[in-house]
C-alpha cells in the first residue's frame, strides 16, 4: 500500500473544495469524495499528525462533521428520501478545517519506535538524525533495499562523525597513528573530519574505543555499501543492494546507536 502523507491529502481536498470563504454545498461534493477524504486521513501515520492543540481540535471536528454528513445521507437513502441539503460557510467548512490542519504537518517524521538519541545535545542534529533513522525503518519495512542500505551507511557516518568531534584532536591523531601501525588504515585521513569516509570513521572510532569491537566488525560489512548511490559502483564491485546488504547496514547503524546510548 502506498504511504499516505499530509500534503497528499491536503492536495486532494484542494481539488474538491470551493474557494476559501465561499459557501459550500456538500451535496455537490458528494458521498464518494467525502468518504475518500476520511479514508485517506485514516491512512496518515500518526507520527505525522503534529499540530497545535487548537488546530488538532479543529481537525477532529472537521472529521466528525463529515462522518455526520455521511451518516445523514445513508439514513436518507435507507428511507428512500432525497439527500438532505447540507451547506457550510467559510471556516465552518469541514474540508477546509481538515485541509488547513494538514497543511501544518510534515510529510516525514521518526516513528514512535525510533531511538531517541538522547546522547546528542544539539536538538537540530538529533531531530535530523532521528528523521533519517525513521526513513531507514520505513525503507526497510517497504522492501526498498537500496534506500535502506545507503541511508543506513549515511546515518552511521553521521553518528561516528558526531562522536569523533567530541574527542580532542590529539586523541584523534594518536588513533590514526595506531590504525596505520595496525594496518587498518593505509593512508592518513584528510585533516577535516567532515571529509572522511565511513571506513576511516570506523577504524579511528574503534581505536579510540568509541565503538565496541563487535560494532566495528558489523559496521565494516557495510562500509562499501555506502557508495552504492554512485552510478557504476555496484557494477564495478559486482554487488547489488538487496535484503542482505540492507540488514547488514542497518545492523551496523543500530550497533553504533546502542554503543552511544547511556
mmCIF file of C-alpha atoms in Angstrom:
data_model
loop_
_atom_site.group_PDB
_atom_site.id
_atom_site.type_symbol
_atom_site.label_atom_id
_atom_site.label_comp_id
_atom_site.label_asym_id
_atom_site.label_seq_id
_atom_site.Cartn_x
_atom_site.Cartn_y
_atom_site.Cartn_z
ATOM 1 C CA UNK A 1 0.000 0.000 0.000
ATOM 2 C CA UNK A 2 1.397 3.457 -0.903
ATOM 3 C CA UNK A 3 2.399 5.646 2.035
ATOM 4 C CA UNK A 4 -0.128 8.457 2.564
ATOM 5 C CA UNK A 5 1.265 11.795 3.780
ATOM 6 C CA UNK A 6 -0.463 15.039 4.871
ATOM 7 C CA UNK A 7 0.441 17.088 1.794
ATOM 8 C CA UNK A 8 -1.070 14.425 -0.468
ATOM 9 C CA UNK A 9 -4.416 14.536 1.350
ATOM 10 C CA UNK A 10 -4.376 18.341 1.551
ATOM 11 C CA UNK A 11 -3.805 18.498 -2.198
ATOM 12 C CA UNK A 12 -6.691 16.095 -2.819
ATOM 13 C CA UNK A 13 -9.004 18.219 -0.656
ATOM 14 C CA UNK A 14 -7.888 21.354 -2.510
ATOM 15 C CA UNK A 15 -9.094 19.825 -5.772
ATOM 16 C CA UNK A 16 -12.632 19.232 -4.484
ATOM 17 C CA UNK A 17 -13.474 22.079 -2.131
ATOM 18 C CA UNK A 18 -14.738 25.526 -3.063
ATOM 19 C CA UNK A 19 -12.715 28.702 -2.679
ATOM 20 C CA UNK A 20 -11.976 29.591 0.983
ATOM 21 C CA UNK A 21 -14.722 31.770 2.393
ATOM 22 C CA UNK A 22 -17.273 30.718 -0.192
ATOM 23 C CA UNK A 23 -20.393 28.766 0.672
ATOM 24 C CA UNK A 24 -20.000 25.019 0.251
ATOM 25 C CA UNK A 25 -22.821 22.693 -0.682
ATOM 26 C CA UNK A 26 -21.762 19.240 0.500
ATOM 27 C CA UNK A 27 -24.256 17.606 -1.856
ATOM 28 C CA UNK A 28 -22.166 18.935 -4.738
ATOM 29 C CA UNK A 29 -19.019 17.453 -3.215
ATOM 30 C CA UNK A 30 -20.706 14.073 -2.994
ATOM 31 C CA UNK A 31 -20.657 10.992 -0.811
ATOM 32 C CA UNK A 32 -17.813 9.303 -2.665
ATOM 33 C CA UNK A 33 -15.323 12.141 -2.323
ATOM 34 C CA UNK A 34 -16.192 12.838 1.316
ATOM 35 C CA UNK A 35 -15.688 9.144 2.073
ATOM 36 C CA UNK A 36 -12.383 9.221 0.213
ATOM 37 C CA UNK A 37 -11.168 12.119 2.371
ATOM 38 C CA UNK A 38 -11.886 10.209 5.580
ATOM 39 C CA UNK A 39 -10.268 7.069 4.176
ATOM 40 C CA UNK A 40 -7.091 8.939 3.178
ATOM 41 C CA UNK A 41 -6.887 10.758 6.508
ATOM 42 C CA UNK A 42 -7.146 7.436 8.351
ATOM 43 C CA UNK A 43 -4.085 6.175 6.448
ATOM 44 C CA UNK A 44 -1.787 9.029 7.518
ATOM 45 C CA UNK A 45 0.788 7.698 10.044
ATOM 46 C CA UNK A 46 0.091 9.092 13.499
ATOM 47 C CA UNK A 47 3.628 10.448 13.887
ATOM 48 C CA UNK A 48 2.957 12.874 11.015
ATOM 49 C CA UNK A 49 -0.106 14.429 12.654
ATOM 50 C CA UNK A 50 1.847 17.066 14.554
ATOM 51 C CA UNK A 51 -0.159 20.251 15.074
ATOM 52 C CA UNK A 52 -1.168 22.715 17.770
ATOM 53 C CA UNK A 53 -3.897 21.665 20.189
ATOM 54 C CA UNK A 54 -6.365 24.184 18.766
ATOM 55 C CA UNK A 55 -5.663 23.030 15.224
ATOM 56 C CA UNK A 56 -5.991 19.386 16.225
ATOM 57 C CA UNK A 57 -9.368 20.108 17.791
ATOM 58 C CA UNK A 58 -10.495 21.702 14.526
ATOM 59 C CA UNK A 59 -9.116 18.709 12.596
ATOM 60 C CA UNK A 60 -11.112 16.259 14.734
ATOM 61 C CA UNK A 61 -14.247 18.423 14.447
ATOM 62 C CA UNK A 62 -13.904 18.501 10.666
ATOM 63 C CA UNK A 63 -13.694 14.702 10.527
ATOM 64 C CA UNK A 64 -16.688 14.399 12.853
ATOM 65 C CA UNK A 65 -18.767 16.711 10.685
ATOM 66 C CA UNK A 66 -18.004 14.717 7.544
ATOM 67 C CA UNK A 67 -18.845 11.488 9.386
ATOM 68 C CA UNK A 68 -22.170 13.033 10.463
ATOM 69 C CA UNK A 69 -22.931 14.151 6.896
ATOM 70 C CA UNK A 70 -22.286 10.671 5.544
ATOM 71 C CA UNK A 71 -24.437 9.158 8.292
ATOM 72 C CA UNK A 72 -27.295 11.532 7.493
ATOM 73 C CA UNK A 73 -27.126 10.732 3.785
ATOM 74 C CA UNK A 74 -27.037 6.989 4.393
ATOM 75 C CA UNK A 75 -30.151 7.353 6.586
ATOM 76 C CA UNK A 76 -31.862 9.338 3.813
ATOM 77 C CA UNK A 77 -31.052 6.661 1.272
ATOM 78 C CA UNK A 78 -32.259 3.895 3.589
ATOM 79 C CA UNK A 79 -35.565 5.734 3.993
ATOM 80 C CA UNK A 80 -35.795 6.274 0.208
ATOM 81 C CA UNK A 81 -35.715 10.023 0.841
ATOM 82 C CA UNK A 82 -33.835 12.752 -1.028
ATOM 83 C CA UNK A 83 -30.415 13.610 0.336
ATOM 84 C CA UNK A 84 -30.652 16.388 2.899
ATOM 85 C CA UNK A 85 -29.026 19.574 1.619
ATOM 86 C CA UNK A 86 -26.046 20.467 3.814
ATOM 87 C CA UNK A 87 -24.261 23.800 3.438
ATOM 88 C CA UNK A 88 -21.277 25.321 5.216
ATOM 89 C CA UNK A 89 -19.787 28.789 5.030
ATOM 90 C CA UNK A 90 -16.190 29.915 5.370
ATOM 91 C CA UNK A 91 -14.268 28.456 8.318
ATOM 92 C CA UNK A 92 -17.151 26.109 9.195
ATOM 93 C CA UNK A 93 -16.412 24.057 6.082
ATOM 94 C CA UNK A 94 -15.099 20.702 7.409
ATOM 95 C CA UNK A 95 -12.995 20.180 4.299
ATOM 96 C CA UNK A 96 -11.240 23.482 4.946
ATOM 97 C CA UNK A 97 -10.753 22.559 8.595
ATOM 98 C CA UNK A 98 -9.024 19.300 7.671
ATOM 99 C CA UNK A 99 -7.057 20.871 4.821
ATOM 100 C CA UNK A 100 -5.684 23.714 6.954
ATOM 101 C CA UNK A 101 -4.737 21.334 9.777
ATOM 102 C CA UNK A 102 -2.843 19.002 7.435
ATOM 103 C CA UNK A 103 -1.028 21.990 5.905
ATOM 104 C CA UNK A 104 0.788 22.346 9.246
ATOM 105 C CA UNK A 105 2.007 18.740 9.272
ATOM 106 C CA UNK A 106 5.294 17.334 7.930
ATOM 107 C CA UNK A 107 5.487 14.517 5.396
ATOM 108 C CA UNK A 108 8.408 12.910 7.230
ATOM 109 C CA UNK A 109 8.962 12.228 10.920
ATOM 110 C CA UNK A 110 10.557 9.494 13.027
ATOM 111 C CA UNK A 111 8.292 6.636 14.042
ATOM 112 C CA UNK A 112 7.477 6.173 17.750
ATOM 113 C CA UNK A 113 9.928 3.257 17.966
ATOM 114 C CA UNK A 114 12.854 5.305 16.600
ATOM 115 C CA UNK A 115 15.728 5.678 19.072
ATOM 116 C CA UNK A 116 15.647 8.967 20.989
ATOM 117 C CA UNK A 117 19.402 9.645 20.503
ATOM 118 C CA UNK A 118 19.390 11.443 23.852
ATOM 119 C CA UNK A 119 23.202 11.381 23.877
ATOM 120 C CA UNK A 120 23.218 14.144 21.213
ATOM 121 C CA UNK A 121 22.754 17.527 22.883
ATOM 122 C CA UNK A 122 22.230 19.527 19.675
ATOM 123 C CA UNK A 123 18.423 19.422 19.181
ATOM 124 C CA UNK A 124 18.577 20.144 15.438
ATOM 125 C CA UNK A 125 21.146 17.438 14.738
ATOM 126 C CA UNK A 126 19.246 14.977 16.931
ATOM 127 C CA UNK A 127 15.965 15.712 15.121
ATOM 128 C CA UNK A 128 17.585 15.359 11.694
ATOM 129 C CA UNK A 129 19.215 12.041 12.568
ATOM 130 C CA UNK A 130 16.003 10.679 14.091
ATOM 131 C CA UNK A 131 14.169 11.675 10.913
ATOM 132 C CA UNK A 132 16.782 9.837 8.827
ATOM 133 C CA UNK A 133 16.524 6.735 11.005
ATOM 134 C CA UNK A 134 12.744 6.851 10.667
ATOM 135 C CA UNK A 135 13.167 6.940 6.874
ATOM 136 C CA UNK A 136 15.509 3.931 7.097
ATOM 137 C CA UNK A 137 12.931 1.968 9.072
ATOM 138 C CA UNK A 138 10.235 2.763 6.511
ATOM 139 C CA UNK A 139 12.505 1.802 3.608
ATOM 140 C CA UNK A 140 13.353 -1.482 5.300
ATOM 141 C CA UNK A 141 9.711 -2.335 6.003
ATOM 142 C CA UNK A 142 8.767 -1.448 2.402
ATOM 143 C CA UNK A 143 11.476 -3.639 0.894
ATOM 144 C CA UNK A 144 13.365 -0.634 -0.508
ATOM 145 C CA UNK A 145 16.724 -2.314 -0.107
ATOM 146 C CA UNK A 146 18.950 0.242 -1.837
ATOM 147 C CA UNK A 147 17.439 3.163 0.071
ATOM 148 C CA UNK A 148 17.759 1.344 3.399
ATOM 149 C CA UNK A 149 21.352 0.307 2.637
ATOM 150 C CA UNK A 150 22.600 3.710 1.555
ATOM 151 C CA UNK A 151 20.704 5.691 4.196
ATOM 152 C CA UNK A 152 21.915 3.399 6.994
ATOM 153 C CA UNK A 153 25.504 3.894 5.843
ATOM 154 C CA UNK A 154 24.967 7.643 5.789
ATOM 155 C CA UNK A 155 23.469 7.622 9.290
ATOM 156 C CA UNK A 156 26.392 5.542 10.572
ATOM 157 C CA UNK A 157 28.793 8.114 9.127
ATOM 158 C CA UNK A 158 26.909 10.984 10.759
ATOM 159 C CA UNK A 159 26.834 9.266 14.156
ATOM 160 C CA UNK A 160 30.547 8.423 14.083
ATOM 161 C CA UNK A 161 31.441 11.926 12.895
ATOM 162 C CA UNK A 162 29.485 13.389 15.818
ATOM 163 C CA UNK A 163 31.277 11.086 18.260
ATOM 164 C CA UNK A 164 34.758 11.859 16.929
ATOM 165 C CA UNK A 165 34.088 15.589 17.129
ATOM 166 C CA UNK A 166 33.611 15.134 20.869
ATOM 167 C CA UNK A 167 37.223 13.945 21.223
ATOM 168 C CA UNK A 168 40.407 16.000 21.474
ATOM 169 C CA UNK A 169 42.398 16.473 18.245
ATOM 170 C CA UNK A 170 45.418 14.891 19.937
ATOM 171 C CA UNK A 171 43.397 11.749 20.652
ATOM 172 C CA UNK A 172 42.305 11.596 17.023
ATOM 173 C CA UNK A 173 45.912 11.924 15.849
ATOM 174 C CA UNK A 174 47.037 9.111 18.163
ATOM 175 C CA UNK A 175 44.205 6.857 16.995
ATOM 176 C CA UNK A 176 45.086 7.482 13.349
ATOM 177 C CA UNK A 177 48.722 6.544 14.051
ATOM 178 C CA UNK A 178 47.621 3.367 15.829
ATOM 179 C CA UNK A 179 45.322 2.434 12.944
ATOM 180 C CA UNK A 180 48.140 2.939 10.445
ATOM 181 C CA UNK A 181 50.500 0.841 12.521
ATOM 182 C CA UNK A 182 47.914 -1.909 12.812
ATOM 183 C CA UNK A 183 47.192 -1.815 9.077
ATOM 184 C CA UNK A 184 43.554 -0.768 9.433
ATOM 185 C CA UNK A 185 44.411 2.466 7.619
ATOM 186 C CA UNK A 186 46.902 2.702 4.753
ATOM 187 C CA UNK A 187 46.911 6.499 4.494
ATOM 188 C CA UNK A 188 46.381 9.416 6.848
ATOM 189 C CA UNK A 189 42.799 10.736 6.502
ATOM 190 C CA UNK A 190 42.051 14.322 5.472
ATOM 191 C CA UNK A 191 42.660 16.884 8.194
ATOM 192 C CA UNK A 192 38.985 17.822 8.039
ATOM 193 C CA UNK A 193 36.831 15.196 9.803
ATOM 194 C CA UNK A 194 33.856 16.152 7.647
ATOM 195 C CA UNK A 195 35.669 14.812 4.571
ATOM 196 C CA UNK A 196 36.374 11.324 5.881
ATOM 197 C CA UNK A 197 34.683 8.201 4.553
ATOM 198 C CA UNK A 198 32.894 5.537 6.575
ATOM 199 C CA UNK A 199 35.948 3.254 6.638
ATOM 200 C CA UNK A 200 38.079 5.969 8.244
ATOM 201 C CA UNK A 201 35.395 6.828 10.800
ATOM 202 C CA UNK A 202 35.059 3.167 11.786
ATOM 203 C CA UNK A 203 38.764 2.458 12.233
ATOM 204 C CA UNK A 204 39.572 5.609 14.189
ATOM 205 C CA UNK A 205 36.471 5.241 16.364
ATOM 206 C CA UNK A 206 37.450 1.629 17.074
ATOM 207 C CA UNK A 207 40.982 2.610 18.111
ATOM 208 C CA UNK A 208 39.575 5.275 20.419
ATOM 209 C CA UNK A 209 37.170 2.786 21.978
ATOM 210 C CA UNK A 210 34.259 4.957 20.879
ATOM 211 C CA UNK A 211 32.614 1.826 19.469
ATOM 212 C CA UNK A 212 32.946 -1.767 20.647
ATOM 213 C CA UNK A 213 34.876 -4.386 18.645
ATOM 214 C CA UNK A 214 31.683 -6.185 17.574
ATOM 215 C CA UNK A 215 30.202 -2.860 16.424
ATOM 216 C CA UNK A 216 33.270 -2.134 14.328
ATOM 217 C CA UNK A 217 33.099 -5.645 12.847
ATOM 218 C CA UNK A 218 29.404 -5.281 11.937
ATOM 219 C CA UNK A 219 29.816 -1.776 10.515
ATOM 220 C CA UNK A 220 32.781 -2.825 8.367
ATOM 221 C CA UNK A 221 30.420 -5.148 6.484
ATOM 222 C CA UNK A 222 28.518 -2.099 5.275
ATOM 223 C CA UNK A 223 31.373 0.295 4.581
ATOM 224 C CA UNK A 224 31.332 -0.271 0.804
ATOM 225 C CA UNK A 225 27.533 -0.224 0.540
ATOM 226 C CA UNK A 226 27.525 3.495 1.316
ATOM 227 C CA UNK A 227 28.992 4.114 -2.141
ATOM 228 C CA UNK A 228 26.225 2.269 -3.993
ATOM 229 C CA UNK A 229 24.417 5.550 -4.505
ATOM 230 C CA UNK A 230 27.023 6.432 -7.138
ATOM 231 C CA UNK A 231 26.302 5.078 -10.665
ATOM 232 C CA UNK A 232 28.592 2.252 -11.717
ATOM 233 C CA UNK A 233 29.952 1.392 -8.267
ATOM 234 C CA UNK A 234 27.722 -1.661 -7.779
ATOM 235 C CA UNK A 235 28.588 -2.943 -11.246
ATOM 236 C CA UNK A 236 32.298 -2.405 -10.671
ATOM 237 C CA UNK A 237 32.197 -4.233 -7.339
ATOM 238 C CA UNK A 238 29.990 -6.992 -8.705
ATOM 239 C CA UNK A 239 27.478 -6.312 -5.926
ATOM 240 C CA UNK A 240 23.933 -5.051 -5.678
ATOM 241 C CA UNK A 241 21.735 -3.848 -2.876
ATOM 242 C CA UNK A 242 19.356 -6.469 -1.557
ATOM 243 C CA UNK A 243 17.803 -7.535 1.717
ATOM 244 C CA UNK A 244 21.151 -8.808 2.968
ATOM 245 C CA UNK A 245 23.006 -5.529 2.360
ATOM 246 C CA UNK A 246 20.134 -3.561 3.903
ATOM 247 C CA UNK A 247 20.030 -5.686 7.040
ATOM 248 C CA UNK A 248 23.831 -5.552 7.387
ATOM 249 C CA UNK A 249 23.949 -1.772 7.025
ATOM 250 C CA UNK A 250 21.051 -1.199 9.400
ATOM 251 C CA UNK A 251 22.561 -3.599 11.948
ATOM 252 C CA UNK A 252 25.814 -1.626 11.877
ATOM 253 C CA UNK A 253 23.960 1.624 12.461
ATOM 254 C CA UNK A 254 21.929 0.082 15.298
ATOM 255 C CA UNK A 255 25.112 -1.221 16.942
ATOM 256 C CA UNK A 256 26.513 2.325 16.931
ATOM 257 C CA UNK A 257 23.342 3.760 18.468
ATOM 258 C CA UNK A 258 23.438 1.067 21.151
ATOM 259 C CA UNK A 259 27.079 1.832 21.995
ATOM 260 C CA UNK A 260 26.374 5.564 22.290
ATOM 261 C CA UNK A 261 23.200 5.261 24.346
ATOM 262 C CA UNK A 262 23.911 5.670 28.087
#
